Amino acid sequence: QGQLVESGGGVVQPGKSLRLSCAASGFSFSSYAMHWVRQAPGKGLEWVAVISNDGSTKYYADSVKGRFTISRDKSKNTLYVQMNSLRTEDTAVYYCAKGYSGSYYPSNYWGQGTLVTVSS
Amino acid sequence: QSVLTQPPSASGTPGQRVAISCSGSSSNIGTNYVFWYQQFPGTAPKLLISTNDQRPSGVPDRFSGSKSGTSASLAISGLRSEDEADYYCGAWDGSLRHFVFGPGTRVTVL
């Protein structure tokens, strides 16, 4: 099964940085790709980034490429996203999600989300 | 602007069948799986259909998925009030080299 718990959200000024964490438990963390997906207030889902199970491969949405960095720590069973040069349009609830077995698709295991507000 | 297209809304009365379309291109739906996700307000999305037409454990068989060419469809038969939610299709896009969600379809039970 599994559980994912995000943390690190908050209010940050434009141009600043923030790092989100996603603590995983209940499954073999190092066996699955992991995703970040976000949802701006009142808007649809926007996929942000994915990292392979071993951390060697990463893909990003064009909207965050060069500003966000996804990473993982297998010793801590934790997924991260480092968000730099934040913009007001990055304001959203950020979800982490476990990858669907053997693929780069989000599965049925998502965290509860953490809200990031970029505002001056 | 998503590379996948969905109607913004769909509706039906209890018991009816509702179908939601998801249109893409050869670089996404045409060559890769389609997944469908259900989301209720204020909650995380839930995987409804995987690999075009497979229901994960616990998903009622009222929900079904299909794919043909560069389009996919989610059908809800025997519509119930608890099916009121937002539905998103998603697929890997080989040209963009990343996953994409459709814009979502809000289903209303009249």
PDB file of C-alpha atoms in Angstrom:
ATOM      1  CA  GLN A   1       0.000   0.000   0.000  1.00  0.00           C
ATOM      2  CA  GLY A   2       1.877   3.014   1.182  1.00  0.00           C
ATOM      3  CA  GLN A   3       1.652   6.435   2.658  1.00  0.00           C
ATOM      4  CA  LEU A   4       3.051   9.721   1.449  1.00  0.00           C
ATOM      5  CA  VAL A   5       3.264  12.853   3.584  1.00  0.00           C
ATOM      6  CA  GLU A   6       4.334  16.180   2.109  1.00  0.00           C
ATOM      7  CA  SER A   7       5.801  19.041   4.093  1.00  0.00           C
ATOM      8  CA  GLY A   8       7.618  22.307   3.568  1.00  0.00           C
ATOM      9  CA  GLY A   9       4.899  24.446   2.051  1.00  0.00           C
ATOM     10  CA  GLY A  10       4.275  28.016   3.076  1.00  0.00           C
ATOM     11  CA  VAL A  11       4.303  31.631   1.960  1.00  0.00           C
ATOM     12  CA  VAL A  12       7.367  32.815   0.056  1.00  0.00           C
ATOM     13  CA  GLN A  13       8.209  35.969  -1.854  1.00  0.00           C
ATOM     14  CA  PRO A  14       8.710  35.964  -5.626  1.00  0.00           C
ATOM     15  CA  GLY A  15      12.271  35.144  -6.578  1.00  0.00           C
ATOM     16  CA  LYS A  16      12.918  33.193  -3.380  1.00  0.00           C
ATOM     17  CA  SER A  17      13.419  29.469  -2.877  1.00  0.00           C
ATOM     18  CA  LEU A  18      11.610  26.681  -1.071  1.00  0.00           C
ATOM     19  CA  ARG A  19      12.194  22.954  -0.659  1.00  0.00           C
ATOM     20  CA  LEU A  20       9.337  20.502  -0.335  1.00  0.00           C
ATOM     21  CA  SER A  21       9.696  17.031   1.147  1.00  0.00           C
ATOM     22  CA  CYS A  22       7.617  13.903   0.771  1.00  0.00           C
ATOM     23  CA  ALA A  23       8.131  11.149   3.342  1.00  0.00           C
ATOM     24  CA  ALA A  24       7.248   7.697   2.060  1.00  0.00           C
ATOM     25  CA  SER A  25       6.361   4.627   4.091  1.00  0.00           C
ATOM     26  CA  GLY A  26       4.716   1.248   3.656  1.00  0.00           C
ATOM     27  CA  PHE A  27       6.318   0.326   0.345  1.00  0.00           C
ATOM     28  CA  SER A  28       9.735  -0.237  -1.163  1.00  0.00           C
ATOM     29  CA  PHE A  29      10.595   3.396  -1.907  1.00  0.00           C
ATOM     30  CA  SER A  30      13.657   2.593  -3.995  1.00  0.00           C
ATOM     31  CA  SER A  31      11.600   0.415  -6.352  1.00  0.00           C
ATOM     32  CA  TYR A  32       9.342   3.139  -7.754  1.00  0.00           C
ATOM     33  CA  ALA A  33       9.610   6.346  -9.712  1.00  0.00           C
ATOM     34  CA  MET A  34       8.182   9.320  -7.845  1.00  0.00           C
ATOM     35  CA  HIS A  35       6.300  12.380  -9.082  1.00  0.00           C
ATOM     36  CA  TRP A  36       5.444  15.912  -8.083  1.00  0.00           C
ATOM     37  CA  VAL A  37       2.101  17.219  -9.332  1.00  0.00           C
ATOM     38  CA  ARG A  38       0.618  20.614  -8.532  1.00  0.00           C
ATOM     39  CA  GLN A  39      -2.784  22.259  -8.643  1.00  0.00           C
ATOM     40  CA  ALA A  40      -3.245  26.015  -8.635  1.00  0.00           C
ATOM     41  CA  PRO A  41      -6.306  27.298  -6.761  1.00  0.00           C
ATOM     42  CA  GLY A  42      -9.414  26.483  -8.768  1.00  0.00           C
ATOM     43  CA  LYS A  43      -7.411  24.996 -11.620  1.00  0.00           C
ATOM     44  CA  GLY A  44      -6.648  21.558 -12.990  1.00  0.00           C
ATOM     45  CA  LEU A  45      -3.789  19.200 -12.277  1.00  0.00           C
ATOM     46  CA  GLU A  46      -0.358  20.112 -13.650  1.00  0.00           C
ATOM     47  CA  TRP A  47       2.379  17.498 -13.702  1.00  0.00           C
ATOM     48  CA  VAL A  48       5.670  18.961 -12.458  1.00  0.00           C
ATOM     49  CA  ALA A  49       8.451  16.374 -12.429  1.00  0.00           C
ATOM     50  CA  VAL A  50       9.338  12.694 -12.103  1.00  0.00           C
ATOM     51  CA  ILE A  51      12.461  10.917 -10.878  1.00  0.00           C
ATOM     52  CA  SER A  52      13.331   7.315 -11.626  1.00  0.00           C
ATOM     53  CA  ASN A  53      13.523   4.725  -8.879  1.00  0.00           C
ATOM     54  CA  ASP A  54      17.302   4.985  -8.673  1.00  0.00           C
ATOM     55  CA  GLY A  55      17.433   8.753  -9.127  1.00  0.00           C
ATOM     56  CA  SER A  56      19.387   8.569 -12.360  1.00  0.00           C
ATOM     57  CA  THR A  57      16.671   9.946 -14.647  1.00  0.00           C
ATOM     58  CA  LYS A  58      14.605  13.082 -14.160  1.00  0.00           C
ATOM     59  CA  TYR A  59      12.036  14.783 -16.329  1.00  0.00           C
ATOM     60  CA  TYR A  60      10.453  18.189 -15.836  1.00  0.00           C
ATOM     61  CA  ALA A  61       7.513  20.196 -17.127  1.00  0.00           C
ATOM     62  CA  ASP A  62       8.605  23.069 -19.331  1.00  0.00           C
ATOM     63  CA  SER A  63       7.104  25.539 -16.851  1.00  0.00           C
ATOM     64  CA  VAL A  64       9.591  24.560 -14.122  1.00  0.00           C
ATOM     65  CA  LYS A  65      12.613  23.352 -16.078  1.00  0.00           C
ATOM     66  CA  GLY A  66      15.771  25.114 -14.940  1.00  0.00           C
ATOM     67  CA  ARG A  67      14.132  26.362 -11.735  1.00  0.00           C
ATOM     68  CA  PHE A  68      12.988  23.192  -9.952  1.00  0.00           C
ATOM     69  CA  THR A  69      15.118  20.172  -9.080  1.00  0.00           C
ATOM     70  CA  ILE A  70      13.645  16.843  -8.062  1.00  0.00           C
ATOM     71  CA  SER A  71      15.714  14.470  -5.933  1.00  0.00           C
ATOM     72  CA  ARG A  72      15.355  11.528  -3.581  1.00  0.00           C
ATOM     73  CA  ASP A  73      17.159  10.062  -0.580  1.00  0.00           C
ATOM     74  CA  LYS A  74      16.743   6.314  -0.303  1.00  0.00           C
ATOM     75  CA  SER A  75      18.243   6.248   3.181  1.00  0.00           C
ATOM     76  CA  LYS A  76      15.447   8.503   4.396  1.00  0.00           C
ATOM     77  CA  ASN A  77      12.700   7.232   2.063  1.00  0.00           C
ATOM     78  CA  THR A  78      12.103  10.837   1.124  1.00  0.00           C
ATOM     79  CA  LEU A  79      11.407  12.687  -2.105  1.00  0.00           C
ATOM     80  CA  TYR A  80      12.274  16.344  -2.526  1.00  0.00           C
ATOM     81  CA  VAL A  81      11.725  19.226  -4.891  1.00  0.00           C
ATOM     82  CA  GLN A  82      13.948  22.277  -4.652  1.00  0.00           C
ATOM     83  CA  MET A  83      12.083  25.262  -6.057  1.00  0.00           C
ATOM     84  CA  ASN A  84      14.145  28.316  -6.993  1.00  0.00           C
ATOM     85  CA  SER A  85      13.259  31.644  -8.586  1.00  0.00           C
ATOM     86  CA  LEU A  86       9.666  31.185  -7.524  1.00  0.00           C
ATOM     87  CA  ARG A  87       6.957  33.048  -9.411  1.00  0.00           C
ATOM     88  CA  THR A  88       3.417  33.960  -8.438  1.00  0.00           C
ATOM     89  CA  GLU A  89       2.191  31.392 -10.955  1.00  0.00           C
ATOM     90  CA  ASP A  90       3.897  28.647  -8.910  1.00  0.00           C
ATOM     91  CA  THR A  91       1.262  29.133  -6.221  1.00  0.00           C
ATOM     92  CA  ALA A  92      -0.443  25.762  -5.865  1.00  0.00           C
ATOM     93  CA  VAL A  93      -1.037  22.706  -3.752  1.00  0.00           C
ATOM     94  CA  TYR A  94       1.882  20.383  -4.420  1.00  0.00           C
ATOM     95  CA  TYR A  95       1.281  16.640  -4.303  1.00  0.00           C
ATOM     96  CA  CYS A  96       3.826  13.861  -4.395  1.00  0.00           C
ATOM     97  CA  ALA A  97       2.748  10.599  -5.979  1.00  0.00           C
ATOM     98  CA  LYS A  98       4.186   7.138  -6.275  1.00  0.00           C
ATOM     99  CA  GLY A  99       4.873   5.962  -9.789  1.00  0.00           C
ATOM    100  CA  TYR A 100       2.796   3.213 -11.329  1.00  0.00           C
ATOM    101  CA  SER A 101       4.758  -0.019 -11.328  1.00  0.00           C
ATOM    102  CA  GLY A 102       7.467   0.029 -13.984  1.00  0.00           C
ATOM    103  CA  SER A 103       6.341   3.300 -15.548  1.00  0.00           C
ATOM    104  CA  TYR A 104       6.549   7.068 -15.359  1.00  0.00           C
ATOM    105  CA  TYR A 105       2.808   7.393 -14.720  1.00  0.00           C
ATOM    106  CA  PRO A 106       1.412   8.539 -11.331  1.00  0.00           C
ATOM    107  CA  SER A 107      -0.264   5.691  -9.501  1.00  0.00           C
ATOM    108  CA  ASN A 108      -3.001   5.531  -6.906  1.00  0.00           C
ATOM    109  CA  TYR A 109      -0.814   6.645  -4.021  1.00  0.00           C
ATOM    110  CA  TRP A 110      -0.707  10.370  -3.445  1.00  0.00           C
ATOM    111  CA  GLY A 111       0.063  12.545  -0.472  1.00  0.00           C
ATOM    112  CA  GLN A 112      -2.421  14.989   0.990  1.00  0.00           C
ATOM    113  CA  GLY A 113      -0.653  17.936  -0.587  1.00  0.00           C
ATOM    114  CA  THR A 114       1.158  20.973   0.757  1.00  0.00           C
ATOM    115  CA  LEU A 115       0.235  24.535  -0.177  1.00  0.00           C
ATOM    116  CA  VAL A 116       2.841  26.877  -1.600  1.00  0.00           C
ATOM    117  CA  THR A 117       1.885  30.536  -1.876  1.00  0.00           C
ATOM    118  CA  VAL A 118       4.193  32.866  -3.762  1.00  0.00           C
ATOM    119  CA  SER A 119       3.315  36.416  -2.887  1.00  0.00           C
ATOM    120  CA  SER A 120       4.972  39.658  -1.953  1.00  0.00           C
TER     121      SER A 120
ATOM    122  CA  GLN B   1      -2.826  24.981 -22.913  1.00  0.00           C
ATOM    123  CA  SER B   2      -2.724  21.210 -22.519  1.00  0.00           C
ATOM    124  CA  VAL B   3      -1.740  18.905 -25.372  1.00  0.00           C
ATOM    125  CA  LEU B   4      -4.663  16.725 -24.316  1.00  0.00           C
ATOM    126  CA  THR B   5      -8.193  17.960 -24.886  1.00  0.00           C
ATOM    127  CA  GLN B   6     -11.205  17.200 -22.694  1.00  0.00           C
ATOM    128  CA  PRO B   7     -14.658  18.782 -22.551  1.00  0.00           C
ATOM    129  CA  PRO B   8     -14.907  21.102 -19.536  1.00  0.00           C
ATOM    130  CA  SER B   9     -18.122  19.554 -18.329  1.00  0.00           C
ATOM    131  CA  ALA B  10     -20.448  16.591 -18.683  1.00  0.00           C
ATOM    132  CA  SER B  11     -23.700  15.751 -16.957  1.00  0.00           C
ATOM    133  CA  GLY B  12     -26.375  13.139 -16.642  1.00  0.00           C
ATOM    134  CA  THR B  13     -29.225  11.963 -14.491  1.00  0.00           C
ATOM    135  CA  PRO B  14     -28.873   9.060 -12.049  1.00  0.00           C
ATOM    136  CA  GLY B  15     -28.638   5.776 -13.892  1.00  0.00           C
ATOM    137  CA  GLN B  16     -27.570   7.300 -17.187  1.00  0.00           C
ATOM    138  CA  ARG B  17     -24.325   6.644 -19.026  1.00  0.00           C
ATOM    139  CA  VAL B  18     -21.842   9.493 -19.376  1.00  0.00           C
ATOM    140  CA  ALA B  19     -18.776   9.428 -21.602  1.00  0.00           C
ATOM    141  CA  ILE B  20     -15.788  11.761 -21.374  1.00  0.00           C
ATOM    142  CA  SER B  21     -13.416  12.097 -24.297  1.00  0.00           C
ATOM    143  CA  CYS B  22      -9.688  12.774 -24.231  1.00  0.00           C
ATOM    144  CA  SER B  23      -8.063  13.736 -27.499  1.00  0.00           C
ATOM    145  CA  GLY B  24      -4.337  13.845 -28.097  1.00  0.00           C
ATOM    146  CA  SER B  25      -1.785  13.149 -30.781  1.00  0.00           C
ATOM    147  CA  SER B  26       0.591  10.520 -32.057  1.00  0.00           C
ATOM    148  CA  SER B  27       3.245  11.557 -29.536  1.00  0.00           C
ATOM    149  CA  ASN B  28       1.059  10.897 -26.502  1.00  0.00           C
ATOM    150  CA  ILE B  29      -2.174   8.895 -26.688  1.00  0.00           C
ATOM    151  CA  GLY B  30      -1.255   7.487 -30.086  1.00  0.00           C
ATOM    152  CA  THR B  31       1.804   5.678 -28.756  1.00  0.00           C
ATOM    153  CA  ASN B  32       1.443   5.529 -24.979  1.00  0.00           C
ATOM    154  CA  TYR B  33      -1.001   4.414 -22.325  1.00  0.00           C
ATOM    155  CA  VAL B  34      -3.828   6.607 -21.079  1.00  0.00           C
ATOM    156  CA  PHE B  35      -4.624   6.805 -17.382  1.00  0.00           C
ATOM    157  CA  TRP B  36      -7.711   8.384 -15.832  1.00  0.00           C
ATOM    158  CA  TYR B  37      -7.887  10.081 -12.429  1.00  0.00           C
ATOM    159  CA  GLN B  38     -10.875  11.116 -10.316  1.00  0.00           C
ATOM    160  CA  GLN B  39     -10.680  14.051  -7.930  1.00  0.00           C
ATOM    161  CA  PHE B  40     -13.155  15.364  -5.390  1.00  0.00           C
ATOM    162  CA  PRO B  41     -12.827  18.974  -4.190  1.00  0.00           C
ATOM    163  CA  GLY B  42     -10.138  19.414  -1.579  1.00  0.00           C
ATOM    164  CA  THR B  43      -8.752  15.899  -1.901  1.00  0.00           C
ATOM    165  CA  ALA B  44      -5.895  14.220  -3.731  1.00  0.00           C
ATOM    166  CA  PRO B  45      -6.612  12.576  -7.082  1.00  0.00           C
ATOM    167  CA  LYS B  46      -7.393   8.881  -7.236  1.00  0.00           C
ATOM    168  CA  LEU B  47      -6.360   6.552 -10.049  1.00  0.00           C
ATOM    169  CA  LEU B  48      -9.504   5.345 -11.781  1.00  0.00           C
ATOM    170  CA  ILE B  49      -8.233   3.622 -14.932  1.00  0.00           C
ATOM    171  CA  SER B  50      -4.696   2.479 -15.755  1.00  0.00           C
ATOM    172  CA  THR B  51      -3.122   1.330 -19.029  1.00  0.00           C
ATOM    173  CA  ASN B  52      -6.085   2.465 -21.153  1.00  0.00           C
ATOM    174  CA  ASP B  53      -8.741   0.161 -19.755  1.00  0.00           C
ATOM    175  CA  GLN B  54      -7.716  -1.477 -16.475  1.00  0.00           C
ATOM    176  CA  ARG B  55      -9.545  -0.781 -13.236  1.00  0.00           C
ATOM    177  CA  PRO B  56      -7.411  -0.805 -10.079  1.00  0.00           C
ATOM    178  CA  SER B  57      -8.703  -2.844  -7.204  1.00  0.00           C
ATOM    179  CA  GLY B  58     -11.718  -1.228  -5.588  1.00  0.00           C
ATOM    180  CA  VAL B  59     -12.872   0.790  -8.581  1.00  0.00           C
ATOM    181  CA  PRO B  60     -16.484  -0.108  -9.460  1.00  0.00           C
ATOM    182  CA  ASP B  61     -17.040  -1.758 -12.821  1.00  0.00           C
ATOM    183  CA  ARG B  62     -19.370   1.132 -13.698  1.00  0.00           C
ATOM    184  CA  PHE B  63     -16.189   2.882 -14.788  1.00  0.00           C
ATOM    185  CA  SER B  64     -14.573   1.777 -18.021  1.00  0.00           C
ATOM    186  CA  GLY B  65     -11.842   3.113 -20.272  1.00  0.00           C
ATOM    187  CA  SER B  66     -11.023   2.685 -23.920  1.00  0.00           C
ATOM    188  CA  LYS B  67      -8.546   3.981 -26.454  1.00  0.00           C
ATOM    189  CA  SER B  68      -8.570   4.216 -30.216  1.00  0.00           C
ATOM    190  CA  GLY B  69      -5.856   5.913 -32.223  1.00  0.00           C
ATOM    191  CA  THR B  70      -5.126   9.284 -30.687  1.00  0.00           C
ATOM    192  CA  SER B  71      -8.265   9.459 -28.551  1.00  0.00           C
ATOM    193  CA  ALA B  72      -9.449   7.847 -25.370  1.00  0.00           C
ATOM    194  CA  SER B  73     -12.707   7.742 -23.509  1.00  0.00           C
ATOM    195  CA  LEU B  74     -13.900   7.223 -19.946  1.00  0.00           C
ATOM    196  CA  ALA B  75     -17.422   5.930 -19.549  1.00  0.00           C
ATOM    197  CA  ILE B  76     -19.498   5.961 -16.390  1.00  0.00           C
ATOM    198  CA  SER B  77     -22.534   3.734 -16.589  1.00  0.00           C
ATOM    199  CA  GLY B  78     -25.327   3.752 -14.030  1.00  0.00           C
ATOM    200  CA  LEU B  79     -24.377   7.263 -12.952  1.00  0.00           C
ATOM    201  CA  ARG B  80     -24.625   7.926  -9.208  1.00  0.00           C
ATOM    202  CA  SER B  81     -24.621  11.149  -7.210  1.00  0.00           C
ATOM    203  CA  GLU B  82     -21.284  10.166  -5.660  1.00  0.00           C
ATOM    204  CA  ASP B  83     -19.711  10.259  -9.120  1.00  0.00           C
ATOM    205  CA  GLU B  84     -19.836  14.044  -9.113  1.00  0.00           C
ATOM    206  CA  ALA B  85     -16.158  14.923  -9.397  1.00  0.00           C
ATOM    207  CA  ASP B  86     -13.442  16.143 -11.735  1.00  0.00           C
ATOM    208  CA  TYR B  87     -11.965  13.603 -14.127  1.00  0.00           C
ATOM    209  CA  TYR B  88      -8.538  13.934 -15.731  1.00  0.00           C
ATOM    210  CA  CYS B  89      -6.911  11.908 -18.459  1.00  0.00           C
ATOM    211  CA  GLY B  90      -3.141  11.644 -18.559  1.00  0.00           C
ATOM    212  CA  ALA B  91      -0.464  10.227 -20.813  1.00  0.00           C
ATOM    213  CA  TRP B  92       3.277  10.286 -21.399  1.00  0.00           C
ATOM    214  CA  ASP B  93       4.260  12.509 -24.310  1.00  0.00           C
ATOM    215  CA  GLY B  94       7.298  11.222 -26.142  1.00  0.00           C
ATOM    216  CA  SER B  95       7.991  14.484 -27.926  1.00  0.00           C
ATOM    217  CA  LEU B  96       7.755  16.649 -24.821  1.00  0.00           C
ATOM    218  CA  ARG B  97       9.485  13.924 -22.794  1.00  0.00           C
ATOM    219  CA  HIS B  98       7.139  14.341 -19.878  1.00  0.00           C
ATOM    220  CA  PHE B  99       3.753  13.348 -18.524  1.00  0.00           C
ATOM    221  CA  VAL B 100       0.732  15.474 -19.381  1.00  0.00           C
ATOM    222  CA  PHE B 101      -2.712  15.807 -17.842  1.00  0.00           C
ATOM    223  CA  GLY B 102      -5.795  16.845 -19.723  1.00  0.00           C
ATOM    224  CA  PRO B 103      -7.562  20.003 -18.501  1.00  0.00           C
ATOM    225  CA  GLY B 104     -10.164  17.988 -16.647  1.00  0.00           C
ATOM    226  CA  THR B 105     -13.893  17.380 -17.012  1.00  0.00           C
ATOM    227  CA  ARG B 106     -16.352  18.182 -14.238  1.00  0.00           C
ATOM    228  CA  VAL B 107     -19.151  15.645 -14.079  1.00  0.00           C
ATOM    229  CA  THR B 108     -22.451  16.806 -12.633  1.00  0.00           C
ATOM    230  CA  VAL B 109     -25.287  14.505 -11.660  1.00  0.00           C
ATOM    231  CA  LEU B 110     -28.559  16.306 -12.348  1.00  0.00           C
TER     232      LEU B 110
END
